[in-house]
Coordinates of N, CA, C and O in Angstrom, one line a residue:
X1 N -30.5 -63.3 164.1 CA -29.2 -63.3 164.7 C -28.8 -64.8 164.9 O -29.5 -65.5 165.5
X2 N -27.7 -65.1 164.4 CA -27.2 -66.5 164.6 C -26.4 -66.7 165.9 O -25.6 -65.8 166.2
X3 N -26.8 -67.7 166.6 CA -26.1 -68.1 167.8 C -25.1 -69.2 167.5 O -25.4 -70.2 166.9
X4 N -23.8 -69.0 168.0 CA -22.7 -69.9 167.8 C -22.5 -70.6 169.1 O -22.8 -70.1 170.1
X5 N -21.8 -71.8 168.9 CA -21.5 -72.6 170.1 C -20.0 -73.0 170.1 O -19.6 -73.5 169.0
X6 N -19.3 -72.8 171.2 CA -18.0 -73.2 171.3 C -18.0 -74.2 172.5 O -18.5 -73.9 173.5
X7 N -17.4 -75.4 172.3 CA -17.4 -76.4 173.3 C -15.9 -76.9 173.5 O -15.2 -77.0 172.6
X8 N -15.6 -77.0 174.8 CA -14.2 -77.5 175.2 C -14.4 -78.5 176.3 O -15.2 -78.3 177.2
X9 N -13.5 -79.5 176.3 CA -13.5 -80.4 177.4 C -12.0 -80.7 177.7 O -11.2 -80.9 176.8
X10 N -11.7 -80.8 179.0 CA -10.3 -81.2 179.4 C -10.3 -81.9 180.7 O -11.3 -81.7 181.5
X11 N -9.3 -82.6 180.9 CA -9.1 -83.3 182.2 C -8.2 -82.5 183.1 O -7.2 -81.9 182.6
X12 N -8.6 -82.3 184.3 CA -7.9 -81.5 185.3 C -7.5 -82.4 186.5 O -8.2 -83.3 186.9
X13 N -6.3 -82.1 187.0 CA -5.8 -82.9 188.2 C -6.7 -82.6 189.4 O -7.0 -81.4 189.7
X14 N -7.2 -83.6 190.1 CA -8.0 -83.4 191.3 C -9.4 -83.7 191.1 O -9.9 -83.7 190.0
X15 N -10.1 -84.0 192.2 CA -11.5 -84.3 192.1 C -12.3 -83.0 192.0 O -11.8 -82.0 192.3
X16 N -13.6 -83.1 191.5 CA -14.4 -81.9 191.4 C -14.4 -81.0 192.6 O -14.3 -79.8 192.5
X17 N -14.6 -81.6 193.8 CA -14.6 -80.8 195.0 C -13.3 -80.1 195.4 O -13.3 -79.2 196.1
X18 N -12.2 -80.6 194.8 CA -10.9 -80.0 194.9 C -10.7 -78.9 193.9 O -10.0 -77.9 194.2
X19 N -11.2 -79.1 192.7 CA -11.0 -78.2 191.6 C -12.0 -77.0 191.6 O -11.6 -75.9 191.3
X20 N -13.2 -77.3 191.9 CA -14.3 -76.3 191.8 C -14.0 -75.0 192.6 O -14.3 -73.9 192.1
X21 N -13.4 -75.0 193.8 CA -13.1 -73.8 194.5 C -12.3 -72.7 193.7 O -12.5 -71.5 193.9
X22 N -11.4 -73.2 192.9 CA -10.6 -72.3 192.0 C -11.6 -71.5 191.1 O -11.4 -70.3 191.0
X23 N -12.6 -72.1 190.6 CA -13.5 -71.5 189.7 C -14.6 -70.7 190.5 O -15.2 -69.8 189.9
X24 N -14.7 -71.0 191.7 CA -15.7 -70.3 192.6 C -15.2 -68.9 193.0 O -15.9 -68.1 193.5
X25 N -13.9 -68.7 192.8 CA -13.3 -67.4 193.0 C -13.3 -66.6 191.7 O -12.4 -66.8 190.9
X26 N -14.2 -65.6 191.5 CA -14.3 -64.9 190.3 C -12.9 -64.2 189.9 O -12.6 -64.0 188.7
X27 N -12.2 -63.8 190.9 CA -10.9 -63.1 190.6 C -9.9 -64.0 189.9 O -9.0 -63.5 189.3
X28 N -10.0 -65.3 190.0 CA -9.1 -66.2 189.4 C -9.2 -66.2 187.8 O -8.4 -66.6 187.1
X29 N -10.3 -65.6 187.4 CA -10.5 -65.5 185.9 C -9.4 -64.6 185.3 O -9.0 -64.9 184.2
X30 N -8.9 -63.7 186.0 CA -7.8 -62.8 185.5 C -6.6 -63.7 185.2 O -5.9 -63.5 184.2
X31 N -6.3 -64.7 186.0 CA -5.1 -65.5 185.9 C -5.2 -66.5 184.7 O -4.2 -67.0 184.2
X32 N -6.4 -66.7 184.2 CA -6.6 -67.7 183.1 C -7.1 -67.1 181.8 O -7.6 -67.7 180.9
X33 N -7.0 -65.7 181.7 CA -7.4 -65.0 180.5 C -6.1 -64.4 179.9 O -5.2 -63.9 180.6
X34 N -6.0 -64.5 178.6 CA -4.8 -64.0 177.9 C -4.5 -62.6 178.3 O -5.3 -61.7 178.3
X35 N -3.2 -62.3 178.6 CA -2.8 -60.9 179.0 C -3.1 -59.9 178.0 O -3.4 -58.7 178.4
X36 N -3.1 -60.2 176.7 CA -3.5 -59.3 175.7 C -4.8 -58.6 175.9 O -5.0 -57.5 175.5
X37 N -5.7 -59.3 176.6 CA -7.1 -58.7 176.8 C -7.1 -57.7 178.0 O -8.1 -57.0 178.2
X38 N -6.0 -57.7 178.8 CA -6.0 -56.8 179.9 C -7.2 -56.9 180.8 O -7.8 -55.9 181.2
X39 N -7.6 -58.1 181.0 CA -8.8 -58.5 181.7 C -8.7 -58.1 183.2 O -7.7 -58.5 183.8
X40 N -9.7 -57.5 183.8 CA -9.7 -57.1 185.2 C -11.1 -57.3 185.7 O -12.1 -56.8 185.2
X41 N -11.2 -57.9 186.9 CA -12.4 -57.9 187.6 C -12.5 -56.6 188.4 O -11.6 -56.3 189.2
X42 N -13.5 -55.8 188.2 CA -13.6 -54.5 188.8 C -14.7 -54.5 189.9 O -14.9 -53.5 190.6
X43 N -15.4 -55.6 190.1 CA -16.4 -55.6 191.2 C -15.6 -55.5 192.5 O -14.6 -56.2 192.7
X44 N -16.0 -54.5 193.4 CA -15.2 -54.3 194.6 C -15.5 -55.4 195.6 O -16.6 -56.0 195.7
X45 N -14.5 -55.6 196.5 CA -14.7 -56.5 197.7 C -14.8 -57.9 197.3 O -14.5 -58.4 196.2
X46 N -15.3 -58.7 198.3 CA -15.6 -60.1 198.1 C -16.7 -60.3 197.2 O -17.6 -59.5 197.1
X47 N -16.6 -61.4 196.4 CA -17.7 -61.7 195.5 C -18.3 -63.1 195.9 O -17.8 -64.1 195.5
X48 N -19.4 -63.0 196.7 CA -20.0 -64.3 197.1 C -20.7 -64.9 195.9 O -21.6 -64.3 195.3
X49 N -20.3 -66.1 195.5 CA -20.9 -66.7 194.3 C -22.1 -67.5 194.7 O -22.2 -68.3 195.6
X50 N -23.2 -67.1 194.0 CA -24.5 -67.8 194.1 C -25.4 -67.3 193.0 O -25.0 -66.3 192.2
X51 N -26.6 -67.9 192.8 CA -27.5 -67.4 191.8 C -27.8 -65.9 192.0 O -28.1 -65.5 193.1
X52 N -27.6 -65.1 190.9 CA -27.9 -63.7 191.0 C -26.7 -62.8 191.2 O -26.8 -61.6 191.1
X53 N -25.6 -63.4 191.6 CA -24.3 -62.6 191.7 C -24.0 -61.9 190.4 O -24.0 -62.5 189.3
X54 N -23.7 -60.6 190.5 CA -23.3 -59.8 189.4 C -21.8 -59.6 189.5 O -21.3 -59.2 190.5
X55 N -21.1 -59.7 188.4 CA -19.6 -59.5 188.3 C -19.3 -58.6 187.2 O -19.7 -58.8 186.0
X56 N -18.6 -57.5 187.5 CA -18.2 -56.5 186.5 C -16.8 -56.7 186.2 O -15.9 -56.8 187.0
X57 N -16.5 -56.7 184.8 CA -15.2 -56.8 184.3 C -14.8 -55.6 183.4 O -15.7 -55.0 182.9
X58 N -13.6 -55.4 183.2 CA -13.1 -54.5 182.2 C -12.0 -55.2 181.4 O -11.2 -55.9 182.0
X59 N -12.0 -55.1 180.1 CA -11.1 -55.7 179.2 C -10.9 -54.9 178.0 O -11.6 -53.9 177.7
X60 N -9.9 -55.3 177.2 CA -9.6 -54.7 175.9 C -9.8 -55.7 174.8 O -9.2 -56.8 174.8
X61 N -10.7 -55.4 173.8 CA -10.9 -56.3 172.7 C -10.4 -55.5 171.4 O -11.0 -54.5 171.1
X62 N -9.3 -56.0 170.8 CA -8.8 -55.4 169.6 C -8.6 -53.9 169.8 O -8.9 -53.1 168.9
X63 N -8.0 -53.6 171.0 CA -7.7 -52.2 171.2 C -8.8 -51.3 171.8 O -8.6 -50.1 172.1
X64 N -10.0 -51.9 171.9 CA -11.1 -51.1 172.4 C -11.5 -51.5 173.8 O -11.7 -52.7 174.1
X65 N -11.5 -50.6 174.7 CA -11.9 -50.8 176.1 C -13.4 -51.2 176.2 O -14.2 -50.6 175.6
X66 N -13.7 -52.3 176.9 CA -15.0 -52.8 177.0 C -15.3 -53.1 178.5 O -14.5 -53.7 179.2
X67 N -16.5 -52.7 178.9 CA -17.1 -53.1 180.2 C -18.0 -54.2 180.0 O -18.7 -54.3 179.0
X68 N -17.9 -55.2 180.9 CA -18.7 -56.4 180.8 C -19.3 -56.8 182.1 O -18.6 -56.8 183.1
X69 N -20.6 -57.0 182.1 CA -21.3 -57.4 183.3 C -21.9 -58.8 183.1 O -22.7 -59.0 182.2
X70 N -21.6 -59.7 184.0 CA -22.3 -61.0 183.9 C -23.0 -61.3 185.2 O -22.8 -60.7 186.3
X71 N -24.0 -62.3 185.1 CA -24.8 -62.7 186.2 C -24.7 -64.2 186.3 O -24.7 -64.9 185.3
X72 N -24.5 -64.7 187.5 CA -24.5 -66.1 187.7 C -26.0 -66.6 187.7 O -26.8 -66.2 188.6
X73 N -26.3 -67.4 186.8 CA -27.7 -67.9 186.6 C -28.0 -69.3 187.2 O -29.1 -69.6 187.5
X74 N -26.9 -70.1 187.3 CA -27.0 -71.4 188.0 C -25.8 -71.5 188.8 O -24.7 -71.1 188.4
X75 N -25.9 -72.1 190.0 CA -24.8 -72.4 190.9 C -25.0 -73.7 191.6 O -25.9 -73.8 192.5
X76 N -24.3 -74.7 191.3 CA -24.4 -76.0 191.8 C -23.1 -76.6 192.1 O -22.6 -77.6 191.4
X77 N -22.3 -76.1 193.1 CA -21.0 -76.6 193.4 C -21.1 -78.1 193.9 O -22.0 -78.5 194.6
X78 N -20.1 -78.9 193.6 CA -18.9 -78.7 192.7 C -19.2 -79.2 191.3 O -18.2 -79.5 190.6
X79 N -20.4 -79.1 190.8 CA -20.7 -79.8 189.5 C -21.0 -78.8 188.4 O -20.6 -79.2 187.2
X80 N -21.5 -77.6 188.6 CA -21.9 -76.8 187.5 C -22.2 -75.4 187.9 O -22.6 -75.1 189.0
X81 N -21.9 -74.5 187.0 CA -22.4 -73.1 187.1 C -22.5 -72.5 185.8 O -21.9 -72.9 184.8
X82 N -23.4 -71.5 185.7 CA -23.7 -70.8 184.4 C -23.6 -69.3 184.6 O -24.2 -68.8 185.6
X83 N -22.8 -68.6 183.8 CA -22.8 -67.2 183.8 C -23.3 -66.7 182.4 O -23.1 -67.3 181.4
X84 N -24.0 -65.6 182.5 CA -24.7 -65.0 181.4 C -24.4 -63.5 181.3 O -24.4 -62.8 182.3
X85 N -24.1 -63.0 180.1 CA -23.8 -61.6 180.0 C -25.1 -60.8 180.2 O -26.1 -61.1 179.6
X86 N -25.0 -59.8 181.0 CA -26.1 -58.8 181.2 C -25.9 -57.6 180.3 O -26.8 -57.1 179.6
X87 N -24.6 -57.2 180.2 CA -24.2 -56.1 179.4 C -22.8 -56.3 178.9 O -21.9 -56.7 179.8
X88 N -22.5 -56.1 177.7 CA -21.1 -56.3 177.2 C -21.0 -56.4 175.7 O -21.9 -55.9 175.0
X89 N -19.9 -57.0 175.2 CA -19.6 -56.9 173.8 C -20.5 -57.9 172.9 O -20.4 -57.7 171.7
X90 N -21.2 -58.8 173.5 CA -21.9 -59.8 172.7 C -23.4 -59.5 172.8 O -23.9 -59.0 173.8
X91 N -24.1 -59.9 171.8 CA -25.6 -59.8 171.8 C -26.1 -60.9 172.8 O -27.1 -60.8 173.5
X92 N -25.4 -62.1 172.8 CA -25.7 -63.2 173.7 C -24.4 -63.8 174.1 O -23.4 -64.0 173.3
X93 N -24.2 -64.1 175.4 CA -23.1 -64.8 176.0 C -23.7 -65.7 177.1 O -24.2 -65.1 178.1
X94 N -23.7 -67.0 176.9 CA -24.2 -67.9 177.9 C -23.2 -69.0 178.0 O -22.9 -69.8 177.1
X95 N -22.5 -69.0 179.2 CA -21.3 -69.9 179.4 C -21.7 -70.9 180.5 O -21.9 -70.5 181.7
X96 N -21.7 -72.2 180.1 CA -22.0 -73.3 181.1 C -20.7 -74.0 181.4 O -19.9 -74.4 180.5
X97 N -20.4 -74.1 182.7 CA -19.2 -74.7 183.2 C -19.7 -76.0 183.9 O -20.5 -75.9 184.8
X98 N -19.2 -77.2 183.5 CA -19.6 -78.4 184.1 C -18.3 -79.2 184.5 O -17.3 -79.2 183.8
X99 N -18.5 -79.9 185.7 CA -17.4 -80.6 186.3 C -17.9 -82.0 186.6 O -18.9 -82.1 187.3
X100 N -17.2 -83.0 186.2 CA -17.6 -84.4 186.5 C -16.3 -85.2 186.9 O -15.2 -84.9 186.5
X101 N -16.6 -86.2 187.8 CA -15.5 -87.0 188.2 C -15.0 -87.8 187.0 O -15.8 -88.4 186.2
X102 N -13.7 -87.9 186.8 CA -13.1 -88.7 185.8 C -13.0 -90.1 186.2 O -13.2 -90.5 187.3
X103 N -12.5 -91.0 185.2 CA -12.4 -92.4 185.5 C -11.4 -92.6 186.6 O -10.3 -91.9 186.7
X104 N -11.7 -93.4 187.6 CA -10.9 -93.6 188.7 C -11.0 -92.6 189.8 O -10.5 -92.7 190.9
X105 N -11.8 -91.5 189.6 CA -12.1 -90.6 190.6 C -11.0 -89.6 191.1 O -11.2 -88.9 192.0
X106 N -9.9 -89.6 190.4 CA -8.8 -88.8 190.8 C -8.6 -87.5 190.0 O -7.7 -86.7 190.2
X107 N -9.4 -87.4 189.0 CA -9.3 -86.2 188.1 C -10.7 -85.7 187.8 O -11.7 -86.3 188.2
X108 N -10.8 -84.5 187.2 CA -12.1 -83.9 186.9 C -12.1 -83.7 185.4 O -11.1 -83.2 184.8
X109 N -13.3 -84.0 184.8 CA -13.5 -83.6 183.4 C -14.3 -82.3 183.5 O -15.4 -82.3 184.0
X110 N -13.7 -81.3 182.9 CA -14.3 -80.0 182.9 C -14.8 -79.7 181.5 O -14.1 -79.9 180.5
X111 N -16.1 -79.3 181.4 CA -16.6 -79.0 180.1 C -17.1 -77.5 180.1 O -17.8 -77.1 181.0
X112 N -16.7 -76.8 179.1 CA -17.2 -75.4 178.9 C -18.0 -75.4 177.6 O -17.6 -75.9 176.6
X113 N -19.2 -74.9 177.7 CA -20.1 -74.7 176.5 C -20.5 -73.2 176.5 O -21.1 -72.7 177.5
X114 N -20.1 -72.5 175.5 CA -20.4 -71.1 175.3 C -21.3 -70.9 174.1 O -20.9 -71.3 173.0
X115 N -22.4 -70.4 174.4 CA -23.3 -70.0 173.3 C -23.2 -68.4 173.2 O -23.4 -67.7 174.2
X116 N -22.9 -68.0 172.0 CA -22.7 -66.5 171.8 C -23.2 -66.1 170.5 O -23.3 -66.8 169.5
X117 N -23.6 -64.8 170.4 CA -24.1 -64.1 169.2 C -23.4 -62.8 169.2 O -23.2 -62.1 170.2
X118 N -23.2 -62.3 168.0 CA -22.5 -61.0 167.8 C -23.4 -59.8 167.7 O -23.2 -58.8 168.3
X119 N -24.5 -59.9 167.0 CA -25.4 -58.8 166.8 C -24.8 -57.9 165.7 O -23.9 -58.4 164.9
X120 N -25.3 -56.7 165.5 CA -24.9 -55.8 164.4 C -25.2 -56.3 163.0 O -24.5 -55.8 162.1
X121 N -26.1 -57.2 162.8 CA -26.6 -57.6 161.5 C -25.5 -58.1 160.6 O -24.6 -58.8 161.1
X122 N -25.5 -57.6 159.3 CA -24.4 -58.1 158.4 C -23.0 -57.8 158.8 O -22.1 -58.5 158.6
X123 N -22.8 -56.6 159.5 CA -21.5 -56.3 160.0 C -21.0 -57.2 161.0 O -19.8 -57.6 161.1
X124 N -21.9 -57.7 161.9 CA -21.6 -58.7 162.9 C -21.2 -60.0 162.3 O -20.3 -60.7 162.7
X125 N -21.9 -60.4 161.2 CA -21.6 -61.6 160.5 C -20.2 -61.6 159.9 O -19.5 -62.6 160.0
X126 N -19.9 -60.4 159.4 CA -18.5 -60.3 158.8 C -17.5 -60.3 159.9 O -16.5 -61.0 159.7
X127 N -17.7 -59.6 161.0 CA -16.8 -59.7 162.1 C -16.6 -61.1 162.7 O -15.5 -61.5 163.0
X128 N -17.7 -61.8 162.8 CA -17.7 -63.2 163.3 C -16.7 -64.0 162.4 O -15.8 -64.7 162.9
X129 N -16.9 -63.9 161.1 CA -16.0 -64.7 160.2 C -14.6 -64.2 160.2 O -13.7 -65.0 160.1
X130 N -14.4 -62.9 160.3 CA -13.1 -62.3 160.2 C -12.2 -62.6 161.4 O -11.0 -62.9 161.3
X131 N -12.8 -62.4 162.6 CA -12.0 -62.6 163.8 C -12.7 -63.0 165.1 O -12.0 -63.6 165.9
X132 N -14.0 -62.8 165.3 CA -14.6 -63.1 166.5 C -14.5 -64.6 166.9 O -14.1 -65.0 168.0
X133 N -14.8 -65.5 165.9 CA -14.8 -66.9 166.2 C -13.3 -67.3 166.6 O -13.1 -68.1 167.6
X134 N -12.4 -66.8 165.9 CA -11.0 -67.1 166.2 C -10.6 -66.6 167.6 O -9.9 -67.3 168.3
X135 N -11.0 -65.4 167.9 CA -10.6 -64.8 169.1 C -11.2 -65.5 170.3 O -10.5 -65.8 171.3
X136 N -12.5 -65.9 170.2 CA -13.1 -66.7 171.3 C -12.4 -68.1 171.5 O -12.1 -68.5 172.6
X137 N -12.1 -68.7 170.4 CA -11.4 -70.0 170.4 C -10.0 -69.8 171.0 O -9.6 -70.6 171.9
X138 N -9.3 -68.8 170.7 CA -8.0 -68.5 171.2 C -8.0 -68.2 172.7 O -7.1 -68.7 173.5
X139 N -9.1 -67.6 173.2 CA -9.2 -67.3 174.7 C -9.3 -68.7 175.4 O -8.6 -68.9 176.4
X140 N -10.1 -69.6 174.8 CA -10.3 -70.9 175.5 C -9.1 -71.8 175.3 O -8.8 -72.6 176.1
X141 N -8.4 -71.6 174.2 CA -7.1 -72.4 174.0 C -6.1 -71.9 175.1 O -5.4 -72.8 175.7
X142 N -6.0 -70.7 175.3 CA -5.1 -70.1 176.3 C -5.5 -70.7 177.7 O -4.7 -71.1 178.5
X143 N -6.8 -70.6 177.9 CA -7.3 -71.0 179.2 C -7.1 -72.4 179.5 O -6.8 -72.8 180.7
X144 N -7.1 -73.3 178.5 CA -6.8 -74.7 178.7 C -5.5 -74.9 179.4 O -5.4 -75.7 180.4
X145 N -4.5 -74.3 179.0 CA -3.1 -74.5 179.6 C -3.0 -73.7 180.9 O -2.4 -74.1 181.9
X146 N -3.6 -72.5 180.9 CA -3.5 -71.6 182.1 C -4.2 -72.3 183.3 O -3.8 -72.1 184.5
X147 N -5.3 -72.9 183.1 CA -6.1 -73.6 184.2 C -5.2 -74.7 184.8 O -5.1 -74.7 186.1
X148 N -4.6 -75.5 184.0 CA -3.8 -76.6 184.5 C -2.6 -76.0 185.3 O -2.3 -76.4 186.5
X149 N -2.0 -75.0 184.8 CA -0.9 -74.3 185.5 C -1.3 -73.7 186.8 O -0.7 -73.8 187.9
X150 N -2.5 -73.0 186.8 CA -3.0 -72.4 188.0 C -3.3 -73.4 189.1 O -3.0 -73.2 190.3
X151 N -4.0 -74.5 188.6 CA -4.4 -75.5 189.6 C -3.1 -76.2 190.2 O -3.1 -76.5 191.4
X152 N -2.1 -76.4 189.4 CA -0.9 -77.0 189.8 C -0.2 -76.1 190.8 O 0.3 -76.6 191.9
X153 N -0.2 -74.8 190.5 CA 0.4 -73.8 191.5 C -0.4 -73.8 192.8 O 0.2 -73.7 193.8
X154 N -1.7 -73.8 192.7 CA -2.6 -73.8 193.8 C -2.3 -75.1 194.7 O -2.2 -75.0 195.9
X155 N -2.2 -76.2 194.0 CA -1.9 -77.5 194.8 C -0.6 -77.4 195.4 O -0.4 -77.9 196.6
X156 N 0.4 -76.8 194.8 CA 1.8 -76.7 195.4 C 1.7 -75.8 196.6 O 2.3 -76.2 197.7
X157 N 1.0 -74.7 196.5 CA 0.9 -73.8 197.7 C 0.1 -74.5 198.9 O 0.5 -74.4 200.0
X158 N -0.9 -75.3 198.5 CA -1.6 -76.1 199.6 C -0.7 -77.1 200.2 O -0.7 -77.3 201.4
X159 N 0.1 -77.8 199.4 CA 1.0 -78.8 200.0 C 2.0 -78.1 200.9 O 2.4 -78.6 201.9
X160 N 2.6 -77.0 200.4 CA 3.5 -76.2 201.3 C 2.9 -75.8 202.6 O 3.5 -75.9 203.6
X161 N 1.7 -75.3 202.5 CA 1.0 -74.9 203.8 C 0.8 -76.1 204.7 O 1.0 -76.0 205.9
X162 N 0.4 -77.3 204.1 CA 0.3 -78.5 204.9 C 1.6 -78.9 205.5 O 1.6 -79.3 206.7
X163 N 2.7 -78.8 204.8 CA 4.0 -79.2 205.3 C 4.4 -78.3 206.4 O 4.9 -78.7 207.4
X164 N 4.2 -77.0 206.3 CA 4.5 -76.0 207.3 C 3.7 -76.3 208.6 O 4.2 -76.2 209.7
X165 N 2.4 -76.6 208.4 CA 1.6 -76.8 209.5 C 2.0 -78.1 210.3 O 2.0 -78.1 211.5
X166 N 2.4 -79.1 209.6 CA 2.8 -80.3 210.3 C 4.2 -80.1 210.9 O 4.4 -80.8 212.0
X167 N 5.0 -79.3 210.4 CA 6.3 -79.0 211.1 C 6.1 -78.3 212.4 O 6.9 -78.4 213.3
X168 N 5.1 -77.4 212.4 CA 4.8 -76.6 213.6 C 4.3 -77.5 214.8 O 4.3 -77.1 215.9
X169 N 3.8 -78.7 214.4 CA 3.2 -79.5 215.5 C 4.2 -80.2 216.3 O 5.1 -80.5 216.4

């Protein structure tokens, strides 16, 4: 079984300690996943992020409903975390998220490295070439813009809360 790697890097507004909390909330994944996937976090209640946390998702891949369970394997805020598929559509899914201070210390360099394998022997190899590689890349292309928008929206809400708090004083 061949394992593939997708790598992405982007600059985000804010220092790692300001950016990381957005990623520490598993429910934010819904906001940065393409709507076409109908992605939903189905784990009930609060999801305390730490090594061993299990997160259950439901999504649609090419019209097929899929349940997906991941486990947090590494948790090192605000620098790094790793989620690994326990059960789901891939034979292997290992996603490393890394955050580093950018030049000047006012931004964050975020790196995503995803190692994934399809399984299903020759049929999986055909699917990988036909659409899986493109689909995975498109999810992360969408995420690139959605993360910046979500962080900007988050920062705006924080600024508004700060302004309201200072007016009340």
